[in-house]
Amino acid sequence: MTPTPSRTPSPLGRRSITGAWVVSAGPITVRIRPRSFWVGIAAIAVLLAAGLVTLTHGTLALSPAEVVAALFGQGEAPAVRTVQGRRLPRLITAATVGGALGIAGAVFQSVSRNALGSPDIIGFTSGAAAGAVIQVTVFGGDVVATALSAIAGGLVTALLVYGLARRGGITGGLRLVLVGIGVGAIASAITALFVVRAELDRAVSAQQWLAGSLLGRGWPHAWSVTVAVLVLIVPIVIVARRLTLIEMGDDLAGSIGVRVERTRFIAVILGVLLTGVAVAATGPIAFIALAAPQIVGRLVRSGGVHVLTSALLGAILLVTADLLSQAVDIGLRTPVGTVTALLGGVYLVWMLARRA
């Protein structure tokens, strides 16, 4: 009699025949792969550690113990004001923006079936930036209006790219990337035109915003981005399951009832909304959406759209980049967008050279 191989017991629920953990709550059933679960747990631990280090860093140096005390309103008054009033909202903004970009990158790379299918490569970030810059240079830098203009710019760009990439009712992945690069170049040119022709003070404000920065981000930014991401993540998780089926082939997905083009269109709109929210909060941030899903894929070693783990990796990357931007002492406050752009350029060259 052949002994039955033992299986690691699931801490979440029963296991399916594929080895995934199955968690049921009423009509909702979620399947979680063990490797994805443990990667997520490790990512949470790394994010908490990076966040703690970030809260200790600044003009007022604090120890980890002082930071923890300040988070609970204890300790010296300057430490409490610094941590709760300045550093914590900046950290939350960085984590949520990074998470939004990580999810958006995972969605776009799945839709385009291309590792270059991130919003900063295929023009959606440039479109959102163009919308915000037009608002800042023409009408002034109202925070709410700038945020709405960024989202509107991203949506207009997405509709244009998606429409131009369709041929015969089908949206090709490579065509989506190539059209997006072209439309993104046009959006960047429009942005430069409005900055050059703007009044000096508005041009300076627009240029500072385009650098991508977390400087001065307070609780209004943290709350608005967090709420927006939480609202959008629910429909994205639903769409992500269908995108995973589409990755196995349009015909196969269609044969089991998935509306392929409709799913792609909804996924693009949701991804653009996430991108617009992120850009509105910090300005354009490169690299995060490009790299986070790729790193997750290597860690998890399975296909599909890994929404939560991509969000965690995106948050880790941006929080770490923000810490690095604060640690670089060159007599200037280095915008985090500059750091991520540098890292993104190096990563893109490495990825292209590796695939050549």
Short mmCIF file of N, CA and C in Angstrom, two decimals, residues 146-207:
data_model
loop_
_atom_site.label_atom_id
_atom_site.label_comp_id
_atom_site.label_asym_id
_atom_site.label_seq_id
_atom_site.Cartn_x
_atom_site.Cartn_y
_atom_site.Cartn_z
N THR A 146 -6.48 69.93 -9.40
CA THR A 146 -5.31 69.27 -10.00
C THR A 146 -5.47 67.76 -9.99
N ALA A 147 -5.98 67.23 -8.89
CA ALA A 147 -6.20 65.78 -8.80
C ALA A 147 -7.22 65.31 -9.84
N LEU A 148 -8.32 66.04 -9.96
CA LEU A 148 -9.35 65.66 -10.94
C LEU A 148 -8.82 65.79 -12.36
N SER A 149 -8.01 66.81 -12.60
CA SER A 149 -7.44 67.00 -13.94
C SER A 149 -6.47 65.88 -14.29
N ALA A 150 -5.70 65.42 -13.31
CA ALA A 150 -4.79 64.30 -13.54
C ALA A 150 -5.56 63.04 -13.91
N ILE A 151 -6.63 62.77 -13.18
CA ILE A 151 -7.44 61.59 -13.48
C ILE A 151 -8.08 61.72 -14.85
N ALA A 152 -8.59 62.92 -15.16
CA ALA A 152 -9.21 63.14 -16.48
C ALA A 152 -8.19 62.97 -17.60
N GLY A 153 -6.98 63.50 -17.41
CA GLY A 153 -5.94 63.35 -18.42
C GLY A 153 -5.57 61.90 -18.65
N GLY A 154 -5.50 61.13 -17.57
CA GLY A 154 -5.20 59.71 -17.71
C GLY A 154 -6.30 58.96 -18.44
N LEU A 155 -7.56 59.28 -18.15
CA LEU A 155 -8.68 58.61 -18.81
C LEU A 155 -8.74 58.94 -20.30
N VAL A 156 -8.54 60.22 -20.64
CA VAL A 156 -8.55 60.61 -22.05
C VAL A 156 -7.44 59.88 -22.81
N THR A 157 -6.26 59.83 -22.20
CA THR A 157 -5.14 59.12 -22.84
C THR A 157 -5.44 57.64 -23.00
N ALA A 158 -6.03 57.04 -21.97
CA ALA A 158 -6.35 55.61 -22.04
C ALA A 158 -7.35 55.31 -23.14
N LEU A 159 -8.39 56.14 -23.24
CA LEU A 159 -9.39 55.92 -24.30
C LEU A 159 -8.76 56.06 -25.68
N LEU A 160 -7.87 57.04 -25.82
CA LEU A 160 -7.21 57.25 -27.10
C LEU A 160 -6.31 56.06 -27.45
N VAL A 161 -5.50 55.63 -26.49
CA VAL A 161 -4.59 54.50 -26.73
C VAL A 161 -5.38 53.23 -27.01
N TYR A 162 -6.39 52.98 -26.21
CA TYR A 162 -7.18 51.75 -26.38
C TYR A 162 -7.89 51.75 -27.73
N GLY A 163 -8.43 52.90 -28.11
CA GLY A 163 -9.13 52.98 -29.39
C GLY A 163 -8.20 52.78 -30.57
N LEU A 164 -7.02 53.39 -30.52
CA LEU A 164 -6.07 53.25 -31.62
C LEU A 164 -5.45 51.86 -31.69
N ALA A 165 -5.40 51.17 -30.55
CA ALA A 165 -4.78 49.84 -30.53
C ALA A 165 -5.73 48.73 -30.98
N ARG A 166 -7.01 49.04 -31.10
CA ARG A 166 -7.98 48.02 -31.51
C ARG A 166 -7.96 47.83 -33.02
N ARG A 167 -7.96 46.58 -33.44
CA ARG A 167 -8.05 46.23 -34.85
C ARG A 167 -8.97 45.02 -34.97
N GLY A 168 -10.06 45.20 -35.71
CA GLY A 168 -10.99 44.09 -35.88
C GLY A 168 -11.65 43.65 -34.60
N GLY A 169 -11.87 44.61 -33.68
CA GLY A 169 -12.52 44.27 -32.42
C GLY A 169 -11.60 43.62 -31.41
N ILE A 170 -10.31 43.55 -31.70
CA ILE A 170 -9.35 42.90 -30.79
C ILE A 170 -8.24 43.89 -30.46
N THR A 171 -7.87 43.94 -29.19
CA THR A 171 -6.80 44.82 -28.74
C THR A 171 -5.51 44.01 -28.60
N GLY A 172 -4.55 44.26 -29.49
CA GLY A 172 -3.28 43.54 -29.45
C GLY A 172 -2.37 44.10 -28.37
N GLY A 173 -1.67 43.20 -27.65
CA GLY A 173 -0.82 43.63 -26.56
C GLY A 173 0.35 44.48 -27.02
N LEU A 174 1.09 44.01 -28.03
CA LEU A 174 2.23 44.76 -28.53
C LEU A 174 1.78 46.08 -29.15
N ARG A 175 0.66 46.05 -29.86
CA ARG A 175 0.14 47.27 -30.46
C ARG A 175 -0.25 48.28 -29.38
N LEU A 176 -0.80 47.79 -28.26
CA LEU A 176 -1.16 48.67 -27.16
C LEU A 176 0.07 49.37 -26.60
N VAL A 177 1.17 48.63 -26.46
CA VAL A 177 2.40 49.22 -25.93
C VAL A 177 2.96 50.25 -26.90
N LEU A 178 3.03 49.91 -28.18
CA LEU A 178 3.61 50.82 -29.17
C LEU A 178 2.78 52.09 -29.33
N VAL A 179 1.46 51.93 -29.41
CA VAL A 179 0.58 53.11 -29.50
C VAL A 179 0.71 53.95 -28.24
N GLY A 180 0.79 53.28 -27.08
CA GLY A 180 0.92 54.00 -25.82
C GLY A 180 2.19 54.81 -25.74
N ILE A 181 3.29 54.25 -26.24
CA ILE A 181 4.55 55.00 -26.24
C ILE A 181 4.42 56.26 -27.09
N GLY A 182 3.78 56.13 -28.26
CA GLY A 182 3.60 57.29 -29.13
C GLY A 182 2.70 58.35 -28.52
N VAL A 183 1.57 57.92 -27.96
CA VAL A 183 0.64 58.87 -27.34
C VAL A 183 1.29 59.50 -26.10
N GLY A 184 2.07 58.71 -25.37
CA GLY A 184 2.78 59.27 -24.21
C GLY A 184 3.77 60.34 -24.60
N ALA A 185 4.44 60.15 -25.74
CA ALA A 185 5.37 61.18 -26.24
C ALA A 185 4.62 62.46 -26.59
N ILE A 186 3.44 62.33 -27.18
CA ILE A 186 2.63 63.51 -27.50
C ILE A 186 2.20 64.22 -26.22
N ALA A 187 1.77 63.43 -25.22
CA ALA A 187 1.36 64.03 -23.94
C ALA A 187 2.52 64.75 -23.27
N SER A 188 3.71 64.17 -23.34
CA SER A 188 4.89 64.83 -22.75
C SER A 188 5.21 66.13 -23.48
N ALA A 189 5.04 66.14 -24.80
CA ALA A 189 5.28 67.37 -25.56
C ALA A 189 4.26 68.45 -25.19
N ILE A 190 3.00 68.05 -25.00
CA ILE A 190 1.97 69.01 -24.57
C ILE A 190 2.31 69.56 -23.20
N THR A 191 2.77 68.70 -22.31
CA THR A 191 3.17 69.14 -20.97
C THR A 191 4.29 70.17 -21.05
N ALA A 192 5.32 69.88 -21.84
CA ALA A 192 6.44 70.82 -21.99
C ALA A 192 5.99 72.14 -22.58
N LEU A 193 5.07 72.10 -23.54
CA LEU A 193 4.57 73.32 -24.17
C LEU A 193 3.87 74.21 -23.17
N PHE A 194 3.02 73.64 -22.33
CA PHE A 194 2.29 74.44 -21.35
C PHE A 194 3.22 74.98 -20.27
N VAL A 195 4.25 74.22 -19.90
CA VAL A 195 5.20 74.71 -18.90
C VAL A 195 5.99 75.89 -19.45
N VAL A 196 6.44 75.79 -20.70
CA VAL A 196 7.24 76.85 -21.32
C VAL A 196 6.43 78.14 -21.48
N ARG A 197 5.16 78.02 -21.81
CA ARG A 197 4.33 79.19 -22.09
C ARG A 197 3.63 79.75 -20.85
N ALA A 198 3.82 79.11 -19.71
CA ALA A 198 3.14 79.54 -18.49
C ALA A 198 3.86 80.71 -17.84
N GLU A 199 3.15 81.40 -16.95
CA GLU A 199 3.78 82.43 -16.13
C GLU A 199 4.84 81.78 -15.25
N LEU A 200 5.83 82.60 -14.85
CA LEU A 200 7.01 82.05 -14.18
C LEU A 200 6.65 81.27 -12.92
N ASP A 201 5.81 81.84 -12.05
CA ASP A 201 5.51 81.15 -10.80
C ASP A 201 4.75 79.85 -11.02
N ARG A 202 3.83 79.87 -11.99
CA ARG A 202 3.08 78.65 -12.29
C ARG A 202 3.96 77.62 -12.99
N ALA A 203 4.88 78.08 -13.82
CA ALA A 203 5.80 77.16 -14.48
C ALA A 203 6.71 76.47 -13.46
N VAL A 204 7.16 77.24 -12.47
CA VAL A 204 8.00 76.66 -11.42
C VAL A 204 7.22 75.63 -10.62
N SER A 205 5.96 75.96 -10.28
CA SER A 205 5.12 75.02 -9.53
C SER A 205 4.90 73.74 -10.32
N ALA A 206 4.63 73.90 -11.62
CA ALA A 206 4.40 72.73 -12.47
C ALA A 206 5.65 71.87 -12.57
N GLN A 207 6.81 72.51 -12.71
CA GLN A 207 8.05 71.76 -12.85
C GLN A 207 8.39 71.01 -11.56
#
